Short mmCIF file of N, CA and C in Angstrom, two decimals:
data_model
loop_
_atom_site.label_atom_id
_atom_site.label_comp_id
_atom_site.label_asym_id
_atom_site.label_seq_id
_atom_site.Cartn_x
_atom_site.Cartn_y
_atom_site.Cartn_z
N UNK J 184 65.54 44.47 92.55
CA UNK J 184 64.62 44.39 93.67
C UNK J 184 63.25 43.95 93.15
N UNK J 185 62.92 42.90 93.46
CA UNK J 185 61.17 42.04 93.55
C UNK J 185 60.38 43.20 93.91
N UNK J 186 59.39 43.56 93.47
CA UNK J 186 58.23 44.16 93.73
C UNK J 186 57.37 43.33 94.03
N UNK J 187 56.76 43.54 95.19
CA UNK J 187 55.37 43.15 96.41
C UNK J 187 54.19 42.93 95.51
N UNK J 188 53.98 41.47 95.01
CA UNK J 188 52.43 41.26 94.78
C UNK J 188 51.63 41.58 95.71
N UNK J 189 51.25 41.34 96.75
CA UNK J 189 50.52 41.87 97.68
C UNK J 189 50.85 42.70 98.90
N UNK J 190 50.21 43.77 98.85
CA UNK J 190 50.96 45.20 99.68
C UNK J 190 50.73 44.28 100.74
N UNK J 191 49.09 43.90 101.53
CA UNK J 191 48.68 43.41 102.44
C UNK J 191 47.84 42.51 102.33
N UNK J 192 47.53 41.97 103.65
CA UNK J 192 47.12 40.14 103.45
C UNK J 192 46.05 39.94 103.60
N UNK J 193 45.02 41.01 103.27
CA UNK J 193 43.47 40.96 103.48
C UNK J 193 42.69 40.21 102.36
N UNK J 194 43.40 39.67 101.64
CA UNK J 194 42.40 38.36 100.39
C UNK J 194 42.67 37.21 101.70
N UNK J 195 41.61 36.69 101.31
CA UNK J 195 41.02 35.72 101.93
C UNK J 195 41.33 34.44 101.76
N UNK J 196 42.15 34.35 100.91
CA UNK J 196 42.83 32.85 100.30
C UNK J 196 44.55 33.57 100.52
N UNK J 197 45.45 34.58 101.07
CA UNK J 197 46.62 34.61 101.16
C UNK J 197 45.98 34.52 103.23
N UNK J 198 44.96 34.85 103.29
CA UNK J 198 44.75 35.18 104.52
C UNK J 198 45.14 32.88 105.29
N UNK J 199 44.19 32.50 104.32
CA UNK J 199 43.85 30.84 104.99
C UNK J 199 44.90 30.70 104.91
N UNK J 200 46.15 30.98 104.16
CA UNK J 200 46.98 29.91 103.55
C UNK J 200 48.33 30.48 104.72
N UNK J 201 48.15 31.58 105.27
CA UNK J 201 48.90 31.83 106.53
C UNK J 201 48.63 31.49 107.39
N UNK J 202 47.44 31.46 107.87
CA UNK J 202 46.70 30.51 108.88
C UNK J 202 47.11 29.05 108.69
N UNK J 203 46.87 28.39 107.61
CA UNK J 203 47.25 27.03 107.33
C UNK J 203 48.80 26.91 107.76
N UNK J 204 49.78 27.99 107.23
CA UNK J 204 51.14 27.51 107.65
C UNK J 204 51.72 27.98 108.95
N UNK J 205 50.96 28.77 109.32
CA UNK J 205 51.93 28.98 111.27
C UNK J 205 50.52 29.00 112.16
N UNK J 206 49.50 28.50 112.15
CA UNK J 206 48.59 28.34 113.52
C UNK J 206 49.18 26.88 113.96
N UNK J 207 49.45 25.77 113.73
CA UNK J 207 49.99 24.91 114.46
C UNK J 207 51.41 25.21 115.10
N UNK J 208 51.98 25.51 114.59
CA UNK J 208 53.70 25.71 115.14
C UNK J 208 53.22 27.47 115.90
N UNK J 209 52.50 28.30 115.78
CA UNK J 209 52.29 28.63 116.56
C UNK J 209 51.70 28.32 118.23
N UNK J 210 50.69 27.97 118.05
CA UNK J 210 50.32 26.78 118.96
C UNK J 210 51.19 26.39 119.61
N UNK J 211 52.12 25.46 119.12
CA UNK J 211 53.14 24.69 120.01
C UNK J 211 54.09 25.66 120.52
N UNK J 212 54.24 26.83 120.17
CA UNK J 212 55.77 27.85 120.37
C UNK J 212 54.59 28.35 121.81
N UNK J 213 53.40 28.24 121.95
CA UNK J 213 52.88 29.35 122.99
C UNK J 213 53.00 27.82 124.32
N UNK J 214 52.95 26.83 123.53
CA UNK J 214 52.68 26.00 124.68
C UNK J 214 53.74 25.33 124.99
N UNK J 215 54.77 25.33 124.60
CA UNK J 215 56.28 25.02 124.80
C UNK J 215 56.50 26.46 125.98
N UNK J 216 56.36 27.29 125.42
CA UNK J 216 57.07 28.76 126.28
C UNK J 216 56.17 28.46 127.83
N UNK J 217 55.00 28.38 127.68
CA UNK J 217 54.29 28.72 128.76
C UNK J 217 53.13 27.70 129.72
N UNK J 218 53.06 26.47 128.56
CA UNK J 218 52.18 24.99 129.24
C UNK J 218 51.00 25.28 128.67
N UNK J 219 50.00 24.39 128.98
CA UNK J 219 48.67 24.31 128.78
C UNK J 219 47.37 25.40 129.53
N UNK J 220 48.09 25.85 130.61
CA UNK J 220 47.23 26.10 131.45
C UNK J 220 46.73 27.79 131.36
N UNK J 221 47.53 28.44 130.50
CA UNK J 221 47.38 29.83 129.75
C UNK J 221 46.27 29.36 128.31
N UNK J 222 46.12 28.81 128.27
CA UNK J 222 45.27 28.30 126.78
C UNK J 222 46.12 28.70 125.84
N UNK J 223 46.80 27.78 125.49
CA UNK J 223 47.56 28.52 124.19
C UNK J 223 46.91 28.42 123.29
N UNK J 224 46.00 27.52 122.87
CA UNK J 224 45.18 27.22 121.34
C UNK J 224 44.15 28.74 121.42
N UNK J 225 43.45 29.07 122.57
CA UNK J 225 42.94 30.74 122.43
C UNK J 225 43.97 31.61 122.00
N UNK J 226 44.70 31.80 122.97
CA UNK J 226 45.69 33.05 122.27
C UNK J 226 46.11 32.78 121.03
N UNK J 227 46.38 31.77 120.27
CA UNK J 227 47.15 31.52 118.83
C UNK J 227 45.71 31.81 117.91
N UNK J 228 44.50 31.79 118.30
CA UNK J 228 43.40 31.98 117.71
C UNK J 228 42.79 33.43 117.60
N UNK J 229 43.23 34.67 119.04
CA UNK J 229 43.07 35.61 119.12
C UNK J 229 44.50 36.49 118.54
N UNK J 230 45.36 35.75 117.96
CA UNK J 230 46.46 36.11 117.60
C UNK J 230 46.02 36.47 115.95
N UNK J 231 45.54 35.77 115.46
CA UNK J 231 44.73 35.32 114.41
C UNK J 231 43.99 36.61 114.00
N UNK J 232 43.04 36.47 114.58
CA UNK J 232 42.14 37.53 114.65
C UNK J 232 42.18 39.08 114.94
N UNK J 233 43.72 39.32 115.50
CA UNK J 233 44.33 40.37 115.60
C UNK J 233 45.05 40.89 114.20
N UNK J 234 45.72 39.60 113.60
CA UNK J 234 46.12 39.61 112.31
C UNK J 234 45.35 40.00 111.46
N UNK J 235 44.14 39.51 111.30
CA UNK J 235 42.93 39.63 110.04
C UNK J 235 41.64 41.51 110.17
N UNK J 236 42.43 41.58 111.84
CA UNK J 236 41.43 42.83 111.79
C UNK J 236 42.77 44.19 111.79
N UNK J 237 43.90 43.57 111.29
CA UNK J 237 44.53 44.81 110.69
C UNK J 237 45.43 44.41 109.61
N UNK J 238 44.76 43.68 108.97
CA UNK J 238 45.19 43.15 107.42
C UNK J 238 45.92 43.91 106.81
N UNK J 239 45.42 45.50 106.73
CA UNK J 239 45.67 46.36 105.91
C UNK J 239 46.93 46.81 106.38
N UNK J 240 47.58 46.49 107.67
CA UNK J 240 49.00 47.28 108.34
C UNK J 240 49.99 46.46 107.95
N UNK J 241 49.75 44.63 108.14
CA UNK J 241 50.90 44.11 108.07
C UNK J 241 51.02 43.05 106.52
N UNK J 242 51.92 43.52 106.26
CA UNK J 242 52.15 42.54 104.93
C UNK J 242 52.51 41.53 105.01
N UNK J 243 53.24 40.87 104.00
CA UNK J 243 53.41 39.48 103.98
C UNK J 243 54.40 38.53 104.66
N UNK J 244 55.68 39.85 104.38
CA UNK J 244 56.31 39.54 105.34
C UNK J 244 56.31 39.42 106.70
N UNK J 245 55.98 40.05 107.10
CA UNK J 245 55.64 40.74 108.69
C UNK J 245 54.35 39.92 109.34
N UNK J 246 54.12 39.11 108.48
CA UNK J 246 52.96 38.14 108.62
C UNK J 246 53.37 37.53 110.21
N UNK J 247 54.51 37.03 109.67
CA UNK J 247 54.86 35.33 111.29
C UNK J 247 55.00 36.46 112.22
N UNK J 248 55.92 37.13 112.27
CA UNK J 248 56.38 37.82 113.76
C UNK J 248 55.58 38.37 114.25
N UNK J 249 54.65 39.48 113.17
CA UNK J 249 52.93 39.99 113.80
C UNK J 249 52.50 39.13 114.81
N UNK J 250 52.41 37.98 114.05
CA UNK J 250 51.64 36.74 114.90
C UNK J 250 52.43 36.09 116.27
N UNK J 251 53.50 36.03 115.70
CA UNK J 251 54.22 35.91 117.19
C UNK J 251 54.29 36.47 118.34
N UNK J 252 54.63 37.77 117.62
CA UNK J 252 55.07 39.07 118.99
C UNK J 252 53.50 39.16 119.64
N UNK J 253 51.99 39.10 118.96
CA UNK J 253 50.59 39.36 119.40
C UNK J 253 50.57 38.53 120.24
N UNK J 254 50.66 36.97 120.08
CA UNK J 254 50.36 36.10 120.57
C UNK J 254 51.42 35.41 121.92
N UNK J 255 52.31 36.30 122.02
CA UNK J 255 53.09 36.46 122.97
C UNK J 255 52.63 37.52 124.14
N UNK J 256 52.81 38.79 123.55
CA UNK J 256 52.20 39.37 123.97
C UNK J 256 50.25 39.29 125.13
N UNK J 257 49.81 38.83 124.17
CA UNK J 257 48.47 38.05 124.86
C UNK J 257 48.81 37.17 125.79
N UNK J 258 49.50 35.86 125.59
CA UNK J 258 50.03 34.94 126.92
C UNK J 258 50.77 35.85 128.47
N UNK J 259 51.55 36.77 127.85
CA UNK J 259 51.96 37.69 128.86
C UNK J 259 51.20 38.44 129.98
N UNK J 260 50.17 38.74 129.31
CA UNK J 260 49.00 39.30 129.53
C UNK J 260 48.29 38.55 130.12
N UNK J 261 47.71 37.35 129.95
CA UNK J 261 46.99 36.42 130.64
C UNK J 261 48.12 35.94 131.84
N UNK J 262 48.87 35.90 131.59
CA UNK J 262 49.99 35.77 132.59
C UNK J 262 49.98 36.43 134.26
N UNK J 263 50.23 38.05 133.82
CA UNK J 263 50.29 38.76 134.90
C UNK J 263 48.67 38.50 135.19
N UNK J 264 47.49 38.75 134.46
CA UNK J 264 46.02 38.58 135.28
C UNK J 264 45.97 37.49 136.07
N UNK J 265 46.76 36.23 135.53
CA UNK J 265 46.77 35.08 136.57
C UNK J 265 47.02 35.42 137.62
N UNK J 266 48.36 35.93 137.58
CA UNK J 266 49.20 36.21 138.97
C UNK J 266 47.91 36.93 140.30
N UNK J 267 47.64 38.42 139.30
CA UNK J 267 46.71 38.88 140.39
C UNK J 267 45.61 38.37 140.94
N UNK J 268 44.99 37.50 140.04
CA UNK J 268 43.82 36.42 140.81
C UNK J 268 44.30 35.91 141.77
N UNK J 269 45.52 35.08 141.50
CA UNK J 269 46.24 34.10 142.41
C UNK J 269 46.42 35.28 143.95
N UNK J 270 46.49 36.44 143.66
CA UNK J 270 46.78 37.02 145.16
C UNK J 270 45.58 37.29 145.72
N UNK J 271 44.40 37.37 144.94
CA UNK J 271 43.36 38.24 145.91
C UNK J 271 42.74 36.83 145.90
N UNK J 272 43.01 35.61 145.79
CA UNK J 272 42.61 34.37 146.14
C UNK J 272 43.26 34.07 147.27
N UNK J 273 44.64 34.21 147.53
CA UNK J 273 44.81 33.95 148.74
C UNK J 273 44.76 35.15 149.84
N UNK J 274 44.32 35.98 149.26
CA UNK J 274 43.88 37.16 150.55
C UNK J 274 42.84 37.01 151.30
N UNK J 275 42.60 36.74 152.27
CA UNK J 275 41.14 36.80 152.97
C UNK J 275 40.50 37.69 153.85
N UNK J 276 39.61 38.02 153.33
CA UNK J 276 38.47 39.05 153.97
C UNK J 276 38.83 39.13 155.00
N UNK J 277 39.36 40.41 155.85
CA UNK J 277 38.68 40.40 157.56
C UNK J 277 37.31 40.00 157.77
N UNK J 278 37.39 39.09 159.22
CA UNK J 278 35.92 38.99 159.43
C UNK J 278 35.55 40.12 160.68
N UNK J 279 36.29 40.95 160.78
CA UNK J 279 36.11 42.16 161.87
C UNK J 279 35.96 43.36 161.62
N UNK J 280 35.58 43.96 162.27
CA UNK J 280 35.48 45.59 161.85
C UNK J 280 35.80 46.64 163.48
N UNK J 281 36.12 47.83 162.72
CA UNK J 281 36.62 48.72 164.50
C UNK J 281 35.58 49.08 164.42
N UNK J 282 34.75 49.12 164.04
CA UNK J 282 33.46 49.38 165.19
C UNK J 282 33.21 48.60 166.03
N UNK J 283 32.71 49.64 167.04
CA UNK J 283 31.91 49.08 168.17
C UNK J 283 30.39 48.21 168.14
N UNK J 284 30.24 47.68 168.82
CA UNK J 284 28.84 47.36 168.69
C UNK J 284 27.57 48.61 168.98
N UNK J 285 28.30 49.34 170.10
CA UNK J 285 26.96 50.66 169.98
C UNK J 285 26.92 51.18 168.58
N UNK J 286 28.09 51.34 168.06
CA UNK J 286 28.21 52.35 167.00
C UNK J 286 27.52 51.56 165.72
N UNK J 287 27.55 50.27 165.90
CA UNK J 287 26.62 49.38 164.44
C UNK J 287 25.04 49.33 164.93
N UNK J 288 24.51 49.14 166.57
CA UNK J 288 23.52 49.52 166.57
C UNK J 288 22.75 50.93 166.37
N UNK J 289 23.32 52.15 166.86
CA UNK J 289 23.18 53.48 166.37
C UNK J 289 22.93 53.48 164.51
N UNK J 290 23.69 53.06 164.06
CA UNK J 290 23.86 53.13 162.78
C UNK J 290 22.24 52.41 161.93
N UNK J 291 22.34 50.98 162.26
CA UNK J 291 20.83 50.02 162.20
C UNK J 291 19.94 51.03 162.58
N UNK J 292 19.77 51.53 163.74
CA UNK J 292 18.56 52.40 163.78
C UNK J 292 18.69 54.14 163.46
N UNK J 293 19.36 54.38 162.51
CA UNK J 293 19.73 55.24 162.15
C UNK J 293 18.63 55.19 160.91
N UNK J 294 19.33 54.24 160.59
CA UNK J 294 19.06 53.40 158.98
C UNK J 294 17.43 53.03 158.92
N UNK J 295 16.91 52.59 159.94
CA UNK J 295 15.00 52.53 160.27
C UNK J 295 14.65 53.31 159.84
N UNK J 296 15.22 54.64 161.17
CA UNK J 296 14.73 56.00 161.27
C UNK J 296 14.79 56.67 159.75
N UNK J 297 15.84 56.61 158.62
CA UNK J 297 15.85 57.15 158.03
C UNK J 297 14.75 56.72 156.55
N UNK J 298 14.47 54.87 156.72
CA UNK J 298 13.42 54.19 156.14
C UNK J 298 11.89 55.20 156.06
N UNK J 299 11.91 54.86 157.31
CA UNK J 299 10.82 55.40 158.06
C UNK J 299 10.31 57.07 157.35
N UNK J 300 11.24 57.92 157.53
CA UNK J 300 11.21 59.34 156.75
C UNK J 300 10.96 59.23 155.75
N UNK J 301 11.62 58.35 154.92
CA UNK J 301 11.76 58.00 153.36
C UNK J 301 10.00 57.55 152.80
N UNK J 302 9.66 56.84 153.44
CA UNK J 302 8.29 56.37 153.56
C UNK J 302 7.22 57.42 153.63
N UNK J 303 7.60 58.25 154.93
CA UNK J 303 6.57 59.54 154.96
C UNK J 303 6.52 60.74 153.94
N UNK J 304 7.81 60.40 153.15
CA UNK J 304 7.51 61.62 151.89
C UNK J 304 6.62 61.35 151.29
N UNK J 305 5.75 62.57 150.03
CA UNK J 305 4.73 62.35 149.23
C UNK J 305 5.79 61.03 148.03
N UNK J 306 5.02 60.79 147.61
CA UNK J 306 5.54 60.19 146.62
C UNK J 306 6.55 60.55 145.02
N UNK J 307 5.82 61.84 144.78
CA UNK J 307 6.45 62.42 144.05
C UNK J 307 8.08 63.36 144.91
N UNK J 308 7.98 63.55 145.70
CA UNK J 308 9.06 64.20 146.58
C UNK J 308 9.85 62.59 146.67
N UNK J 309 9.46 61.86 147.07
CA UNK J 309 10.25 60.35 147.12
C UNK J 309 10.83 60.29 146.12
N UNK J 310 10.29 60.33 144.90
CA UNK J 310 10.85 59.48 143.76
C UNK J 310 12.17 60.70 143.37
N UNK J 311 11.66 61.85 143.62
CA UNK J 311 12.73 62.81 142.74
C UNK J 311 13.97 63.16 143.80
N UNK J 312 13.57 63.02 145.22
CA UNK J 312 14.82 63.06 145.80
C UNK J 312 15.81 61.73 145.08
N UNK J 313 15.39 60.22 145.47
CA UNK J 313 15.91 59.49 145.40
C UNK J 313 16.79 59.32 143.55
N UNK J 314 16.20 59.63 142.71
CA UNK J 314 16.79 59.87 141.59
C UNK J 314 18.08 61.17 141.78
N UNK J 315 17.49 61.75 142.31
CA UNK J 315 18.92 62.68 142.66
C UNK J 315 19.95 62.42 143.61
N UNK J 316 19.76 61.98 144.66
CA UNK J 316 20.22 62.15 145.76
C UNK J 316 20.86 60.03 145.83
N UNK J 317 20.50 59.10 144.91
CA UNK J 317 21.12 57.99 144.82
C UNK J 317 21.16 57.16 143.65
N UNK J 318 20.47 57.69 142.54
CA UNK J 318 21.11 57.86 141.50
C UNK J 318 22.25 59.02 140.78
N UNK J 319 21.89 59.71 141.23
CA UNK J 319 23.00 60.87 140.86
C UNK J 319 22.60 61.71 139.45
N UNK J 320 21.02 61.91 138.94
CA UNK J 320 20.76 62.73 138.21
C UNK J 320 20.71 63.69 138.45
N UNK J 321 20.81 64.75 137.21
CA UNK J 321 20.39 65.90 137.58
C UNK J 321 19.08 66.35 137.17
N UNK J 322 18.77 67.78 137.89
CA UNK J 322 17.50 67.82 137.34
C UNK J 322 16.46 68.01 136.24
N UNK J 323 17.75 68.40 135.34
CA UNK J 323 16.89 68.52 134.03
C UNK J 323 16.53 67.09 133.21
N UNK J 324 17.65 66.22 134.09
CA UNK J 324 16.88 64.49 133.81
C UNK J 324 15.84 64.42 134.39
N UNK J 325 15.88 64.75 135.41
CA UNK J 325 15.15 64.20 136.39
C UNK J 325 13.25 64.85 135.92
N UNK J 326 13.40 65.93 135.38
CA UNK J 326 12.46 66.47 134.83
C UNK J 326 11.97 66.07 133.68
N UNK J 327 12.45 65.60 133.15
CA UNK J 327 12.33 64.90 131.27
C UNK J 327 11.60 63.62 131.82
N UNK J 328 12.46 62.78 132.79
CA UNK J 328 12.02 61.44 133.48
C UNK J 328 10.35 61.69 133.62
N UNK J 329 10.02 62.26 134.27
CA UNK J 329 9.08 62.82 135.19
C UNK J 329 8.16 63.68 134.29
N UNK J 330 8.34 64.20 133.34
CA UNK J 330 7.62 65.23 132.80
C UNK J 330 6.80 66.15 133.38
N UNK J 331 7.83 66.97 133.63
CA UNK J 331 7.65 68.19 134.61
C UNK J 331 8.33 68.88 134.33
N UNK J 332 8.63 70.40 135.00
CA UNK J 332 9.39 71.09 134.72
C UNK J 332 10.56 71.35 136.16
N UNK J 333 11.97 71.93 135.79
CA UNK J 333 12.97 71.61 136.42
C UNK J 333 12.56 72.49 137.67
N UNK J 334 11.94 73.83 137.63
CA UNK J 334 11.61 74.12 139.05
C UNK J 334 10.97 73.40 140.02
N UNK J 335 9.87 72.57 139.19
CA UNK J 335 9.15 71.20 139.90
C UNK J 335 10.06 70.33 140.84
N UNK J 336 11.00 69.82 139.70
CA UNK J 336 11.72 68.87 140.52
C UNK J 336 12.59 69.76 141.46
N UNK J 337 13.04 70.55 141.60
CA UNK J 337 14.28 71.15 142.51
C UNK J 337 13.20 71.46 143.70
N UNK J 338 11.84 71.96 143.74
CA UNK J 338 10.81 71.99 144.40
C UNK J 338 10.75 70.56 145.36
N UNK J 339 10.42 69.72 144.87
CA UNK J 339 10.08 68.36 145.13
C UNK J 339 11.49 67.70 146.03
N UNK J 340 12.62 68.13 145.66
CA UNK J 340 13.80 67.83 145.72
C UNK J 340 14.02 68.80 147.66
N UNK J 341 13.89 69.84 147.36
CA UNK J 341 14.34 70.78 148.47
C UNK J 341 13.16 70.48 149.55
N UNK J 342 11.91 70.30 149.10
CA UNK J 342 10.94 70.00 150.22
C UNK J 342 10.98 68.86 150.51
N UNK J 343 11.65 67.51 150.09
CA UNK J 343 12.14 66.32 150.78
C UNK J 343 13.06 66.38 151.33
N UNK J 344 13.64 67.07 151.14
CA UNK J 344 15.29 67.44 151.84
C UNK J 344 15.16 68.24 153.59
N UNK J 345 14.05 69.28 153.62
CA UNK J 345 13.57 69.91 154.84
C UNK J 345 12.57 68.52 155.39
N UNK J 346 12.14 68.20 154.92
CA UNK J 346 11.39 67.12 155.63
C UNK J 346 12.11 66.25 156.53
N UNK J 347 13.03 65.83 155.59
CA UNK J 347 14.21 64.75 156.16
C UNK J 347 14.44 65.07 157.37
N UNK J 348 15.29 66.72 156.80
CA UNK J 348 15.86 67.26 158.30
C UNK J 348 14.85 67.55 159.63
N UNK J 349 13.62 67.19 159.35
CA UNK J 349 13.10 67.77 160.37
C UNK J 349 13.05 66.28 161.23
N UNK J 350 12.92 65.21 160.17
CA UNK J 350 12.64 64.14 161.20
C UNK J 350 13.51 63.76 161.32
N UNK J 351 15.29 63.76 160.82
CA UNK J 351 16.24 63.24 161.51
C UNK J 351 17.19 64.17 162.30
N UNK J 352 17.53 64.07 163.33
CA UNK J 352 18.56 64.84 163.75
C UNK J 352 19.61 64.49 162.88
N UNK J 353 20.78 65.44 162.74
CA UNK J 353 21.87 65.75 161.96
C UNK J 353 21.76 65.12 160.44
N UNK J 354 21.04 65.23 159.91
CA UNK J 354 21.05 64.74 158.54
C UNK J 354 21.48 65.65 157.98
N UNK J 355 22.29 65.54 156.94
CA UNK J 355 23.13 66.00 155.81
C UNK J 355 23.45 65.00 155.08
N UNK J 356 23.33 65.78 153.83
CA UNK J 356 23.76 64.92 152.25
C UNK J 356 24.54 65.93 151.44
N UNK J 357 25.12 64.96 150.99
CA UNK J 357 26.32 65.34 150.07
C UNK J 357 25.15 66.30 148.86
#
């Protein structure tokens, strides 16, 4: 039994000289199987590069099929993503909705009314609701942000929150 000069193919001159002998006939095996229109010269290149960033796993032997089965694998892959483009390309948007028209005007001036409130807070009550309440911090961010302390902001937070409610009917937040 031959003993393995090289466990794995991470020298840089066994690395070219595999590259030199299967990136073309790779190439052609991706574009024979599957056409032009998958890019086969990318995948035989990201096939490549799959090879060289785990040098250390596949040896010498295991060199071609690595490269095959990856670079198969990848076309496959670009494959099915085609497909799903291809469906939500031919899907088209409703241009309708079940709402009513009262119910989109209610809503528009819902949406003023609630401008409008948003506007009449102090400023500091503005900024720390809205970091909480549509960014989604919490308050000990929201306090670091701000340099303040967290009773501040939960302060600032709860007295924009009664404000709201006073000027909108049924307001609630999550």
């Amino acid at each position: 039994m031959k003993k393995d000069l090289h466990a794995d193919i991470c020298n840089e001159t066994l690395y070219a000289n595999i590259y030199n002998k299967y990136s073309q006939s790779l190439h052609d095996f991706l574009y024979y199987k599957y056409g032009e229109n998958l890019n086969p010269g990318d995948k035989a290149q990201e096939a490549f590069i799959k090879l060289w960033e785990n040098c250390k796993k596949v040896t010498l032997e295991k060199a071609k099929s690595f490269l095959y089965t990856v670079a198969n694998n990848l076309m496959l892959n670009e494959y099915k993503h085609q497909k799903v483009v291809l469906k939500y390309q031919n899907d088209t948007p409703k241009d309708y909705t079940n709402e009513t028209p009262e119910f989109l005007l209610e809503q528009d001036e819902y949406y003023k009314k609630y401008q409008n409130a948003l506007a009449k807070l102090s400023e500091d009550q503005r900024t720390a609701f809205m970091l909480n309440k549509v960014e989604g911090k919490k308050h000990e961010e929201i306090a670091q942000l701000l340099g303040v302390t967290r009773k501040v902001v939960e302060y600032r937070i709860y007295s924009a929150f009664d404000q709201l409610k006073k000027e909108l009917e049924n307001f609630k937040i999550k």
